[in-house]
């Protein structure tokens, strides 16, 4: 490997000091533009906001080290992006269909302690990711959750059952999320795919009546840790 070529090929040393100046200027402009966007910070981004960031990313970075790009070009690009952002955000706040078109729709993924299987063919809904998200919010099993909504920014909103209403549900942590080995032992059992709970299994590979899959684990009904 020719490290000298990778790192130093064609370097003009007097332009390096200009890069320092350009970077300071662009950084301040980017900060100013982001403040003008009106967002308070970044927690989760919707797809529309990710698109905005990609669109402005190169315009914000290139003038820092390209001597043939005047900073004013970047200001024009970033200004336009912010105008589009403001306009579209305003349209989305006035018209629901615009926001659905841009950012998708929130989606009920858990209802009454089981996964809502309506979305099982929906590509945007990855169950494994969702398991992790539930665990992050200290949900031990689905029987604790009355309703779970996947928001458009990818976060999960949960409403829980009261302690005395917690029912048997599908365990979410690896130690308990294990397929039953035999029919011995007492139920109830939970379908490992949709979370549907049955009191008994007629056979080890019984078909789930909700989702027709055939893997079962022992359901649990522990209370939520507050
Ligand atoms: Zn099922």
PDB file of C-alpha atoms and ligand atoms in Angstrom:
ATOM      1  CA  UNK A   1       0.000   0.000   0.000  1.00  0.00           C
ATOM      2  CA  UNK A   2       1.263   3.422  -0.988  1.00  0.00           C
ATOM      3  CA  UNK A   3       0.358   5.503   2.045  1.00  0.00           C
ATOM      4  CA  UNK A   4       2.068   8.595   0.717  1.00  0.00           C
ATOM      5  CA  UNK A   5      -0.173   8.535  -2.352  1.00  0.00           C
ATOM      6  CA  UNK A   6      -3.324   7.954  -0.233  1.00  0.00           C
ATOM      7  CA  UNK A   7      -2.614  10.725   2.254  1.00  0.00           C
ATOM      8  CA  UNK A   8      -0.522  13.325   0.482  1.00  0.00           C
ATOM      9  CA  UNK A   9      -0.996  12.986  -3.268  1.00  0.00           C
ATOM     10  CA  UNK A  10      -1.464  16.424  -4.811  1.00  0.00           C
ATOM     11  CA  UNK A  11      -1.580  18.324  -1.538  1.00  0.00           C
ATOM     12  CA  UNK A  12      -1.263  22.096  -1.841  1.00  0.00           C
ATOM     13  CA  UNK A  13      -0.103  23.188   1.571  1.00  0.00           C
ATOM     14  CA  UNK A  14      -1.292  26.780   1.366  1.00  0.00           C
ATOM     15  CA  UNK A  15      -4.834  25.530   0.644  1.00  0.00           C
ATOM     16  CA  UNK A  16      -4.754  23.595   3.929  1.00  0.00           C
ATOM     17  CA  UNK A  17      -4.944  26.842   5.898  1.00  0.00           C
ATOM     18  CA  UNK A  18      -7.873  27.927   3.695  1.00  0.00           C
ATOM     19  CA  UNK A  19      -9.620  24.649   4.567  1.00  0.00           C
ATOM     20  CA  UNK A  20      -9.444  25.617   8.236  1.00  0.00           C
ATOM     21  CA  UNK A  21     -11.163  28.926   7.486  1.00  0.00           C
ATOM     22  CA  UNK A  22     -13.778  27.351   5.175  1.00  0.00           C
ATOM     23  CA  UNK A  23     -14.592  24.701   7.756  1.00  0.00           C
ATOM     24  CA  UNK A  24     -15.187  27.289  10.493  1.00  0.00           C
ATOM     25  CA  UNK A  25     -17.428  29.357   8.213  1.00  0.00           C
ATOM     26  CA  UNK A  26     -19.437  26.352   6.960  1.00  0.00           C
ATOM     27  CA  UNK A  27     -19.836  24.988  10.460  1.00  0.00           C
ATOM     28  CA  UNK A  28     -21.347  28.259  11.666  1.00  0.00           C
ATOM     29  CA  UNK A  29     -23.651  28.391   8.635  1.00  0.00           C
ATOM     30  CA  UNK A  30     -24.839  24.806   9.192  1.00  0.00           C
ATOM     31  CA  UNK A  31     -25.547  25.590  12.840  1.00  0.00           C
ATOM     32  CA  UNK A  32     -27.481  28.718  11.871  1.00  0.00           C
ATOM     33  CA  UNK A  33     -29.517  26.826   9.252  1.00  0.00           C
ATOM     34  CA  UNK A  34     -30.346  24.043  11.697  1.00  0.00           C
ATOM     35  CA  UNK A  35     -31.512  26.617  14.235  1.00  0.00           C
ATOM     36  CA  UNK A  36     -33.726  28.145  11.534  1.00  0.00           C
ATOM     37  CA  UNK A  37     -35.303  24.729  10.905  1.00  0.00           C
ATOM     38  CA  UNK A  38     -36.952  25.111  14.297  1.00  0.00           C
ATOM     39  CA  UNK A  39     -36.162  21.623  15.500  1.00  0.00           C
ATOM     40  CA  UNK A  40     -35.062  21.464  19.092  1.00  0.00           C
ATOM     41  CA  UNK A  41     -32.744  18.513  18.756  1.00  0.00           C
ATOM     42  CA  UNK A  42     -32.530  15.102  17.259  1.00  0.00           C
ATOM     43  CA  UNK A  43     -33.932  12.128  19.035  1.00  0.00           C
ATOM     44  CA  UNK A  44     -35.491  10.118  16.248  1.00  0.00           C
ATOM     45  CA  UNK A  45     -35.764  11.197  12.645  1.00  0.00           C
ATOM     46  CA  UNK A  46     -38.611  10.511  10.262  1.00  0.00           C
ATOM     47  CA  UNK A  47     -37.779   9.388   6.725  1.00  0.00           C
ATOM     48  CA  UNK A  48     -38.495  12.874   5.446  1.00  0.00           C
ATOM     49  CA  UNK A  49     -35.945  14.369   7.808  1.00  0.00           C
ATOM     50  CA  UNK A  50     -33.353  11.786   6.817  1.00  0.00           C
ATOM     51  CA  UNK A  51     -33.962  12.776   3.170  1.00  0.00           C
ATOM     52  CA  UNK A  52     -33.409  16.422   4.067  1.00  0.00           C
ATOM     53  CA  UNK A  53     -30.132  15.577   5.790  1.00  0.00           C
ATOM     54  CA  UNK A  54     -28.874  13.562   2.809  1.00  0.00           C
ATOM     55  CA  UNK A  55     -29.859  16.359   0.425  1.00  0.00           C
ATOM     56  CA  UNK A  56     -27.971  18.982   2.384  1.00  0.00           C
ATOM     57  CA  UNK A  57     -25.055  16.840   3.548  1.00  0.00           C
ATOM     58  CA  UNK A  58     -22.821  17.164   0.536  1.00  0.00           C
ATOM     59  CA  UNK A  59     -23.664  20.832   0.020  1.00  0.00           C
ATOM     60  CA  UNK A  60     -22.652  21.487   3.610  1.00  0.00           C
ATOM     61  CA  UNK A  61     -19.417  19.511   3.510  1.00  0.00           C
ATOM     62  CA  UNK A  62     -17.948  20.030   0.043  1.00  0.00           C
ATOM     63  CA  UNK A  63     -17.138  23.767   0.297  1.00  0.00           C
ATOM     64  CA  UNK A  64     -15.003  23.001   3.327  1.00  0.00           C
ATOM     65  CA  UNK A  65     -12.250  21.437   1.177  1.00  0.00           C
ATOM     66  CA  UNK A  66     -13.059  22.138  -2.484  1.00  0.00           C
ATOM     67  CA  UNK A  67     -11.407  25.341  -3.604  1.00  0.00           C
ATOM     68  CA  UNK A  68     -13.659  25.738  -6.678  1.00  0.00           C
ATOM     69  CA  UNK A  69     -16.871  25.813  -4.634  1.00  0.00           C
ATOM     70  CA  UNK A  70     -17.659  29.238  -3.181  1.00  0.00           C
ATOM     71  CA  UNK A  71     -19.404  29.125   0.185  1.00  0.00           C
ATOM     72  CA  UNK A  72     -22.289  31.146  -1.204  1.00  0.00           C
ATOM     73  CA  UNK A  73     -23.395  28.166  -3.358  1.00  0.00           C
ATOM     74  CA  UNK A  74     -23.733  26.102  -0.230  1.00  0.00           C
ATOM     75  CA  UNK A  75     -25.729  28.866   1.454  1.00  0.00           C
ATOM     76  CA  UNK A  76     -28.168  28.886  -1.478  1.00  0.00           C
ATOM     77  CA  UNK A  77     -28.580  25.095  -1.374  1.00  0.00           C
ATOM     78  CA  UNK A  78     -29.066  24.983   2.405  1.00  0.00           C
ATOM     79  CA  UNK A  79     -31.459  27.926   2.263  1.00  0.00           C
ATOM     80  CA  UNK A  80     -33.572  26.134  -0.366  1.00  0.00           C
ATOM     81  CA  UNK A  81     -33.564  22.917   1.637  1.00  0.00           C
ATOM     82  CA  UNK A  82     -34.815  24.767   4.711  1.00  0.00           C
ATOM     83  CA  UNK A  83     -37.571  26.472   2.703  1.00  0.00           C
ATOM     84  CA  UNK A  84     -38.698  23.081   1.348  1.00  0.00           C
ATOM     85  CA  UNK A  85     -38.518  21.614   4.853  1.00  0.00           C
ATOM     86  CA  UNK A  86     -40.614  24.421   6.326  1.00  0.00           C
ATOM     87  CA  UNK A  87     -43.146  24.294   3.491  1.00  0.00           C
ATOM     88  CA  UNK A  88     -43.595  20.537   3.578  1.00  0.00           C
ATOM     89  CA  UNK A  89     -43.767  20.458   7.381  1.00  0.00           C
ATOM     90  CA  UNK A  90     -46.467  23.103   7.232  1.00  0.00           C
ATOM     91  CA  UNK A  91     -48.418  21.135   4.590  1.00  0.00           C
ATOM     92  CA  UNK A  92     -48.071  17.957   6.645  1.00  0.00           C
ATOM     93  CA  UNK A  93     -49.435  19.692   9.726  1.00  0.00           C
ATOM     94  CA  UNK A  94     -52.474  20.914   7.785  1.00  0.00           C
ATOM     95  CA  UNK A  95     -53.231  17.868   5.661  1.00  0.00           C
ATOM     96  CA  UNK A  96     -53.112  14.398   7.168  1.00  0.00           C
ATOM     97  CA  UNK A  97     -52.646  12.693   3.788  1.00  0.00           C
ATOM     98  CA  UNK A  98     -49.460  14.684   3.185  1.00  0.00           C
ATOM     99  CA  UNK A  99     -47.967  13.505   6.456  1.00  0.00           C
ATOM    100  CA  UNK A 100     -48.993   9.903   5.752  1.00  0.00           C
ATOM    101  CA  UNK A 101     -47.452  10.148   2.305  1.00  0.00           C
ATOM    102  CA  UNK A 102     -44.208  11.594   3.638  1.00  0.00           C
ATOM    103  CA  UNK A 103     -43.665   9.799   6.877  1.00  0.00           C
ATOM    104  CA  UNK A 104     -45.980   6.798   6.838  1.00  0.00           C
ATOM    105  CA  UNK A 105     -48.586   6.124   9.423  1.00  0.00           C
ATOM    106  CA  UNK A 106     -48.338   5.035  13.016  1.00  0.00           C
ATOM    107  CA  UNK A 107     -49.175   1.375  13.404  1.00  0.00           C
ATOM    108  CA  UNK A 108     -50.719  -0.704  16.165  1.00  0.00           C
ATOM    109  CA  UNK A 109     -48.367  -3.651  16.694  1.00  0.00           C
ATOM    110  CA  UNK A 110     -49.548  -5.038  20.027  1.00  0.00           C
ATOM    111  CA  UNK A 111     -53.172  -5.222  21.018  1.00  0.00           C
ATOM    112  CA  UNK A 112     -54.624  -6.862  24.141  1.00  0.00           C
ATOM    113  CA  UNK A 113     -51.396  -8.705  24.931  1.00  0.00           C
ATOM    114  CA  UNK A 114     -50.754 -10.238  21.494  1.00  0.00           C
ATOM    115  CA  UNK A 115     -49.038  -9.089  18.316  1.00  0.00           C
ATOM    116  CA  UNK A 116     -51.411  -7.591  15.811  1.00  0.00           C
ATOM    117  CA  UNK A 117     -50.947 -10.026  12.919  1.00  0.00           C
ATOM    118  CA  UNK A 118     -52.527  -7.698  10.353  1.00  0.00           C
ATOM    119  CA  UNK A 119     -49.066  -6.355   9.631  1.00  0.00           C
ATOM    120  CA  UNK A 120     -47.234  -9.641   9.364  1.00  0.00           C
ATOM    121  CA  UNK A 121     -46.562  -9.186   5.655  1.00  0.00           C
ATOM    122  CA  UNK A 122     -45.581  -5.593   6.056  1.00  0.00           C
ATOM    123  CA  UNK A 123     -41.928  -5.064   5.232  1.00  0.00           C
ATOM    124  CA  UNK A 124     -41.586  -2.042   7.446  1.00  0.00           C
ATOM    125  CA  UNK A 125     -42.281  -4.139  10.478  1.00  0.00           C
ATOM    126  CA  UNK A 126     -39.371  -6.222  11.682  1.00  0.00           C
ATOM    127  CA  UNK A 127     -40.392  -8.349  14.603  1.00  0.00           C
ATOM    128  CA  UNK A 128     -36.891  -8.920  15.914  1.00  0.00           C
ATOM    129  CA  UNK A 129     -36.204  -5.215  16.137  1.00  0.00           C
ATOM    130  CA  UNK A 130     -39.495  -4.838  17.870  1.00  0.00           C
ATOM    131  CA  UNK A 131     -38.660  -7.508  20.460  1.00  0.00           C
ATOM    132  CA  UNK A 132     -35.519  -5.551  21.331  1.00  0.00           C
ATOM    133  CA  UNK A 133     -37.486  -2.330  21.627  1.00  0.00           C
ATOM    134  CA  UNK A 134     -39.983  -3.960  24.007  1.00  0.00           C
ATOM    135  CA  UNK A 135     -37.150  -5.353  26.120  1.00  0.00           C
ATOM    136  CA  UNK A 136     -35.563  -1.893  26.246  1.00  0.00           C
ATOM    137  CA  UNK A 137     -38.761  -0.673  27.841  1.00  0.00           C
ATOM    138  CA  UNK A 138     -38.571  -3.443  30.452  1.00  0.00           C
ATOM    139  CA  UNK A 139     -41.464  -5.462  29.067  1.00  0.00           C
ATOM    140  CA  UNK A 140     -40.913  -9.041  30.176  1.00  0.00           C
ATOM    141  CA  UNK A 141     -43.800 -10.578  28.239  1.00  0.00           C
ATOM    142  CA  UNK A 142     -46.608  -9.416  25.945  1.00  0.00           C
ATOM    143  CA  UNK A 143     -49.292 -10.105  28.562  1.00  0.00           C
ATOM    144  CA  UNK A 144     -48.248  -6.866  30.261  1.00  0.00           C
ATOM    145  CA  UNK A 145     -49.057  -4.724  27.226  1.00  0.00           C
ATOM    146  CA  UNK A 146     -52.553  -3.464  26.512  1.00  0.00           C
ATOM    147  CA  UNK A 147     -51.578  -1.569  23.393  1.00  0.00           C
ATOM    148  CA  UNK A 148     -48.318  -0.891  21.563  1.00  0.00           C
ATOM    149  CA  UNK A 149     -48.029   1.660  18.770  1.00  0.00           C
ATOM    150  CA  UNK A 150     -45.071   1.994  16.422  1.00  0.00           C
ATOM    151  CA  UNK A 151     -44.698   5.706  15.732  1.00  0.00           C
ATOM    152  CA  UNK A 152     -43.541   7.143  12.403  1.00  0.00           C
ATOM    153  CA  UNK A 153     -40.168   8.109  13.862  1.00  0.00           C
ATOM    154  CA  UNK A 154     -39.557   4.466  14.818  1.00  0.00           C
ATOM    155  CA  UNK A 155     -40.185   4.838  18.542  1.00  0.00           C
ATOM    156  CA  UNK A 156     -42.601   2.630  20.394  1.00  0.00           C
ATOM    157  CA  UNK A 157     -45.423   3.908  22.601  1.00  0.00           C
ATOM    158  CA  UNK A 158     -46.823   1.455  25.114  1.00  0.00           C
ATOM    159  CA  UNK A 159     -49.808   1.337  27.424  1.00  0.00           C
ATOM    160  CA  UNK A 160     -49.677  -1.315  30.126  1.00  0.00           C
ATOM    161  CA  UNK A 161     -52.209  -3.364  32.001  1.00  0.00           C
ATOM    162  CA  UNK A 162     -52.627  -2.709  35.695  1.00  0.00           C
ATOM    163  CA  UNK A 163     -50.849  -5.297  37.832  1.00  0.00           C
ATOM    164  CA  UNK A 164     -54.052  -7.202  38.608  1.00  0.00           C
ATOM    165  CA  UNK A 165     -54.996  -7.283  34.911  1.00  0.00           C
ATOM    166  CA  UNK A 166     -51.679  -8.692  33.659  1.00  0.00           C
ATOM    167  CA  UNK A 167     -52.403 -11.854  31.704  1.00  0.00           C
ATOM    168  CA  UNK A 168     -50.322 -14.742  30.407  1.00  0.00           C
ATOM    169  CA  UNK A 169     -48.226 -13.684  27.446  1.00  0.00           C
ATOM    170  CA  UNK A 170     -45.314 -14.411  25.152  1.00  0.00           C
ATOM    171  CA  UNK A 171     -41.987 -14.017  26.999  1.00  0.00           C
ATOM    172  CA  UNK A 172     -39.537 -11.649  25.286  1.00  0.00           C
ATOM    173  CA  UNK A 173     -36.236 -12.411  26.978  1.00  0.00           C
ATOM    174  CA  UNK A 174     -34.005 -15.196  25.624  1.00  0.00           C
ATOM    175  CA  UNK A 175     -33.963 -17.311  28.799  1.00  0.00           C
ATOM    176  CA  UNK A 176     -37.727 -17.820  28.670  1.00  0.00           C
ATOM    177  CA  UNK A 177     -38.359 -17.491  24.909  1.00  0.00           C
ATOM    178  CA  UNK A 178     -37.675 -21.162  24.162  1.00  0.00           C
ATOM    179  CA  UNK A 179     -39.671 -23.629  22.153  1.00  0.00           C
ATOM    180  CA  UNK A 180     -41.349 -26.313  24.299  1.00  0.00           C
ATOM    181  CA  UNK A 181     -39.536 -29.642  24.175  1.00  0.00           C
ATOM    182  CA  UNK A 182     -42.448 -31.833  25.102  1.00  0.00           C
ATOM    183  CA  UNK A 183     -46.046 -31.591  26.181  1.00  0.00           C
ATOM    184  CA  UNK A 184     -45.079 -32.313  29.746  1.00  0.00           C
ATOM    185  CA  UNK A 185     -45.468 -29.529  32.250  1.00  0.00           C
ATOM    186  CA  UNK A 186     -48.414 -27.260  32.614  1.00  0.00           C
ATOM    187  CA  UNK A 187     -49.508 -24.482  30.311  1.00  0.00           C
ATOM    188  CA  UNK A 188     -50.564 -22.022  29.269  1.00  0.00           C
ATOM    189  CA  UNK A 189     -48.468 -21.774  26.132  1.00  0.00           C
ATOM    190  CA  UNK A 190     -47.834 -18.835  23.824  1.00  0.00           C
ATOM    191  CA  UNK A 191     -47.369 -18.882  20.052  1.00  0.00           C
ATOM    192  CA  UNK A 192     -43.797 -17.746  19.403  1.00  0.00           C
ATOM    193  CA  UNK A 193     -44.874 -15.836  16.324  1.00  0.00           C
ATOM    194  CA  UNK A 194     -48.031 -13.918  17.218  1.00  0.00           C
ATOM    195  CA  UNK A 195     -48.153 -14.235  21.006  1.00  0.00           C
ATOM    196  CA  UNK A 196     -51.553 -15.950  21.061  1.00  0.00           C
ATOM    197  CA  UNK A 197     -52.002 -17.852  24.366  1.00  0.00           C
ATOM    198  CA  UNK A 198     -53.667 -21.260  24.690  1.00  0.00           C
ATOM    199  CA  UNK A 199     -54.270 -23.236  27.910  1.00  0.00           C
ATOM    200  CA  UNK A 200     -53.183 -26.609  26.457  1.00  0.00           C
ATOM    201  CA  UNK A 201     -51.404 -28.013  23.438  1.00  0.00           C
ATOM    202  CA  UNK A 202     -53.031 -31.017  21.801  1.00  0.00           C
ATOM    203  CA  UNK A 203     -49.701 -31.856  20.145  1.00  0.00           C
ATOM    204  CA  UNK A 204     -46.236 -30.362  20.234  1.00  0.00           C
ATOM    205  CA  UNK A 205     -46.606 -28.951  16.710  1.00  0.00           C
ATOM    206  CA  UNK A 206     -50.176 -27.752  17.102  1.00  0.00           C
ATOM    207  CA  UNK A 207     -51.116 -25.043  14.580  1.00  0.00           C
ATOM    208  CA  UNK A 208     -51.842 -21.615  16.030  1.00  0.00           C
ATOM    209  CA  UNK A 209     -55.405 -20.608  15.219  1.00  0.00           C
ATOM    210  CA  UNK A 210     -54.427 -16.981  14.669  1.00  0.00           C
ATOM    211  CA  UNK A 211     -51.301 -17.238  12.530  1.00  0.00           C
ATOM    212  CA  UNK A 212     -51.090 -20.962  11.626  1.00  0.00           C
ATOM    213  CA  UNK A 213     -47.458 -21.232  12.800  1.00  0.00           C
ATOM    214  CA  UNK A 214     -46.568 -24.149  15.048  1.00  0.00           C
ATOM    215  CA  UNK A 215     -43.850 -23.128  17.515  1.00  0.00           C
ATOM    216  CA  UNK A 216     -44.865 -22.686  21.153  1.00  0.00           C
ATOM    217  CA  UNK A 217     -43.185 -21.524  24.304  1.00  0.00           C
ATOM    218  CA  UNK A 218     -44.347 -21.493  27.888  1.00  0.00           C
ATOM    219  CA  UNK A 219     -46.330 -18.323  28.611  1.00  0.00           C
ATOM    220  CA  UNK A 220     -45.572 -16.285  31.721  1.00  0.00           C
ATOM    221  CA  UNK A 221     -47.616 -13.762  33.679  1.00  0.00           C
ATOM    222  CA  UNK A 222     -45.097 -11.911  35.835  1.00  0.00           C
ATOM    223  CA  UNK A 223     -46.054  -8.411  36.901  1.00  0.00           C
ATOM    224  CA  UNK A 224     -44.354  -5.347  35.598  1.00  0.00           C
ATOM    225  CA  UNK A 225     -41.373  -4.003  37.522  1.00  0.00           C
ATOM    226  CA  UNK A 226     -42.050  -0.398  38.408  1.00  0.00           C
TER     227      UNK A 226
HETATM  228 ZN1  LIG B   1     -49.732 -17.515  16.374  1.00  0.00          ZN
END
